[in-house]
Amino acid sequence: MANNAQTEAATYTDEEMEAATAHVLDHFLKPLAASTGQHVGDLLDNTPEDVFAAAVTAYMMASRIAEEDPAAELHATAGQMFIAMLRMTPGQEAFAALITGAIYRQIRKEEGIEG
């Protein structure tokens, strides 16, 4: 049996959890706060625990994958895993669809694709 990031038992070190939490803050909550004019603490208070946990877990998993595969981009991999986890979390399917739609529209805008 292969012993890699995808088959290892889901146990993480405190350092992995701290790094993943920092990524969620730096790459999700802080930019969201800046774009909405809200405080990071308020966003965190209003983020469901299962959503925050999914984001942190996605970064921990993506970090292990990126360590094994230099071609894997950490933030893109974490984003994909986060959306997949949300889609499987009862009550978060609409939020996952909202995020996917926003990403789709942003890519189209950046590529100059209309319609």
mmCIF file of C-alpha atoms in Angstrom:
data_model
loop_
_atom_site.group_PDB
_atom_site.id
_atom_site.type_symbol
_atom_site.label_atom_id
_atom_site.label_comp_id
_atom_site.label_asym_id
_atom_site.label_seq_id
_atom_site.Cartn_x
_atom_site.Cartn_y
_atom_site.Cartn_z
ATOM 1 C CA MET A 1 0.000 0.000 0.000
ATOM 2 C CA ALA A 2 1.329 3.447 -0.895
ATOM 3 C CA ASN A 3 2.266 5.640 2.027
ATOM 4 C CA ASN A 4 1.538 9.156 0.850
ATOM 5 C CA ALA A 5 -0.441 12.252 1.872
ATOM 6 C CA GLN A 6 -3.656 10.831 0.495
ATOM 7 C CA THR A 7 -3.492 7.503 2.338
ATOM 8 C CA GLU A 8 -1.883 8.479 5.645
ATOM 9 C CA ALA A 9 -4.035 8.569 8.736
ATOM 10 C CA ALA A 10 -5.525 12.001 9.190
ATOM 11 C CA THR A 11 -3.363 13.070 12.122
ATOM 12 C CA TYR A 12 -1.711 16.444 11.977
ATOM 13 C CA THR A 13 0.887 18.165 14.111
ATOM 14 C CA ASP A 14 0.273 21.396 15.972
ATOM 15 C CA GLU A 15 2.678 23.075 13.551
ATOM 16 C CA GLU A 16 0.664 21.887 10.551
ATOM 17 C CA MET A 17 -2.533 23.154 12.128
ATOM 18 C CA GLU A 18 -0.996 26.540 12.953
ATOM 19 C CA ALA A 19 0.393 26.933 9.422
ATOM 20 C CA ALA A 20 -2.933 25.943 7.864
ATOM 21 C CA THR A 21 -4.840 28.362 10.096
ATOM 22 C CA ALA A 22 -2.445 31.150 9.104
ATOM 23 C CA HIS A 23 -3.063 30.372 5.424
ATOM 24 C CA VAL A 24 -6.843 30.547 5.942
ATOM 25 C CA LEU A 25 -6.480 33.896 7.681
ATOM 26 C CA ASP A 26 -4.000 35.346 5.165
ATOM 27 C CA HIS A 27 -5.559 34.012 1.955
ATOM 28 C CA PHE A 28 -9.256 33.973 2.788
ATOM 29 C CA LEU A 29 -10.386 35.965 5.816
ATOM 30 C CA LYS A 30 -8.064 38.984 5.538
ATOM 31 C CA PRO A 31 -8.754 39.560 1.813
ATOM 32 C CA LEU A 32 -12.475 39.069 2.420
ATOM 33 C CA ALA A 33 -12.378 41.561 5.281
ATOM 34 C CA ALA A 34 -10.516 44.078 3.136
ATOM 35 C CA SER A 35 -12.953 43.727 0.243
ATOM 36 C CA THR A 36 -16.067 43.992 2.430
ATOM 37 C CA GLY A 37 -14.873 46.529 4.996
ATOM 38 C CA GLN A 38 -15.536 44.098 7.833
ATOM 39 C CA HIS A 39 -13.176 43.126 10.616
ATOM 40 C CA VAL A 40 -11.490 39.729 10.462
ATOM 41 C CA GLY A 41 -12.807 38.899 13.927
ATOM 42 C CA ASP A 42 -16.389 39.598 12.853
ATOM 43 C CA LEU A 43 -15.987 37.385 9.791
ATOM 44 C CA LEU A 44 -14.516 34.637 11.934
ATOM 45 C CA ASP A 45 -17.372 34.940 14.434
ATOM 46 C CA ASN A 46 -19.888 34.581 11.589
ATOM 47 C CA THR A 47 -18.138 31.698 9.838
ATOM 48 C CA PRO A 48 -19.719 28.347 10.712
ATOM 49 C CA GLU A 49 -17.294 26.113 12.578
ATOM 50 C CA ASP A 50 -17.591 23.333 10.000
ATOM 51 C CA VAL A 51 -16.675 25.759 7.199
ATOM 52 C CA PHE A 52 -13.606 27.044 9.053
ATOM 53 C CA ALA A 53 -12.572 23.489 9.963
ATOM 54 C CA ALA A 54 -12.928 22.429 6.318
ATOM 55 C CA ALA A 55 -10.715 25.312 5.194
ATOM 56 C CA VAL A 56 -7.995 24.499 7.740
ATOM 57 C CA THR A 57 -8.174 20.784 6.964
ATOM 58 C CA ALA A 58 -7.951 21.500 3.229
ATOM 59 C CA TYR A 59 -4.745 23.485 3.772
ATOM 60 C CA MET A 60 -3.234 20.763 5.965
ATOM 61 C CA MET A 61 -3.979 18.122 3.331
ATOM 62 C CA ALA A 62 -2.787 20.338 0.484
ATOM 63 C CA SER A 63 0.442 21.090 2.327
ATOM 64 C CA ARG A 64 1.268 17.393 2.550
ATOM 65 C CA ILE A 65 0.481 16.902 -1.115
ATOM 66 C CA ALA A 66 2.636 19.913 -2.071
ATOM 67 C CA GLU A 67 5.538 18.472 -0.051
ATOM 68 C CA GLU A 68 5.374 15.259 -2.074
ATOM 69 C CA ASP A 69 4.573 16.786 -5.456
ATOM 70 C CA PRO A 70 6.416 20.007 -6.331
ATOM 71 C CA ALA A 71 4.003 20.544 -9.231
ATOM 72 C CA ALA A 72 1.069 20.848 -6.822
ATOM 73 C CA GLU A 73 0.313 24.489 -6.035
ATOM 74 C CA LEU A 74 -0.616 24.809 -2.356
ATOM 75 C CA HIS A 75 -3.413 27.389 -2.580
ATOM 76 C CA ALA A 76 -5.057 25.907 -5.675
ATOM 77 C CA THR A 77 -4.973 22.420 -4.177
ATOM 78 C CA ALA A 78 -6.375 23.678 -0.870
ATOM 79 C CA GLY A 79 -9.109 25.570 -2.707
ATOM 80 C CA GLN A 80 -10.160 22.510 -4.647
ATOM 81 C CA MET A 81 -10.232 20.397 -1.507
ATOM 82 C CA PHE A 82 -12.142 23.066 0.416
ATOM 83 C CA ILE A 83 -14.874 23.285 -2.214
ATOM 84 C CA ALA A 84 -15.097 19.481 -2.377
ATOM 85 C CA MET A 85 -15.456 19.283 1.409
ATOM 86 C CA LEU A 86 -18.142 21.966 1.414
ATOM 87 C CA ARG A 87 -20.096 20.119 -1.251
ATOM 88 C CA MET A 88 -20.119 17.068 1.027
ATOM 89 C CA THR A 89 -21.018 19.012 4.192
ATOM 90 C CA PRO A 90 -24.752 18.968 4.902
ATOM 91 C CA GLY A 91 -26.158 22.473 4.642
ATOM 92 C CA GLN A 92 -23.104 23.943 2.847
ATOM 93 C CA GLU A 93 -23.855 22.849 -0.720
ATOM 94 C CA ALA A 94 -25.222 26.288 -1.682
ATOM 95 C CA PHE A 95 -22.148 28.008 -0.213
ATOM 96 C CA ALA A 96 -19.896 25.725 -2.269
ATOM 97 C CA ALA A 97 -21.889 26.581 -5.390
ATOM 98 C CA LEU A 98 -21.621 30.293 -4.564
ATOM 99 C CA ILE A 99 -17.829 30.075 -4.221
ATOM 100 C CA THR A 100 -17.503 28.019 -7.404
ATOM 101 C CA GLY A 101 -19.615 30.559 -9.296
ATOM 102 C CA ALA A 102 -17.562 33.476 -7.975
ATOM 103 C CA ILE A 103 -14.316 31.778 -9.027
ATOM 104 C CA TYR A 104 -15.773 31.042 -12.468
ATOM 105 C CA ARG A 105 -16.849 34.675 -12.960
ATOM 106 C CA GLN A 106 -13.464 35.980 -11.741
ATOM 107 C CA ILE A 107 -11.565 33.757 -14.173
ATOM 108 C CA ARG A 108 -13.798 34.842 -17.060
ATOM 109 C CA LYS A 109 -13.274 38.503 -16.109
ATOM 110 C CA GLU A 110 -9.491 38.111 -15.849
ATOM 111 C CA GLU A 111 -9.381 36.321 -19.213
ATOM 112 C CA GLY A 112 -11.577 38.960 -20.859
ATOM 113 C CA ILE A 113 -14.364 36.507 -21.643
ATOM 114 C CA GLU A 114 -17.763 38.165 -21.844
ATOM 115 C CA GLY A 115 -21.166 36.629 -21.341
#
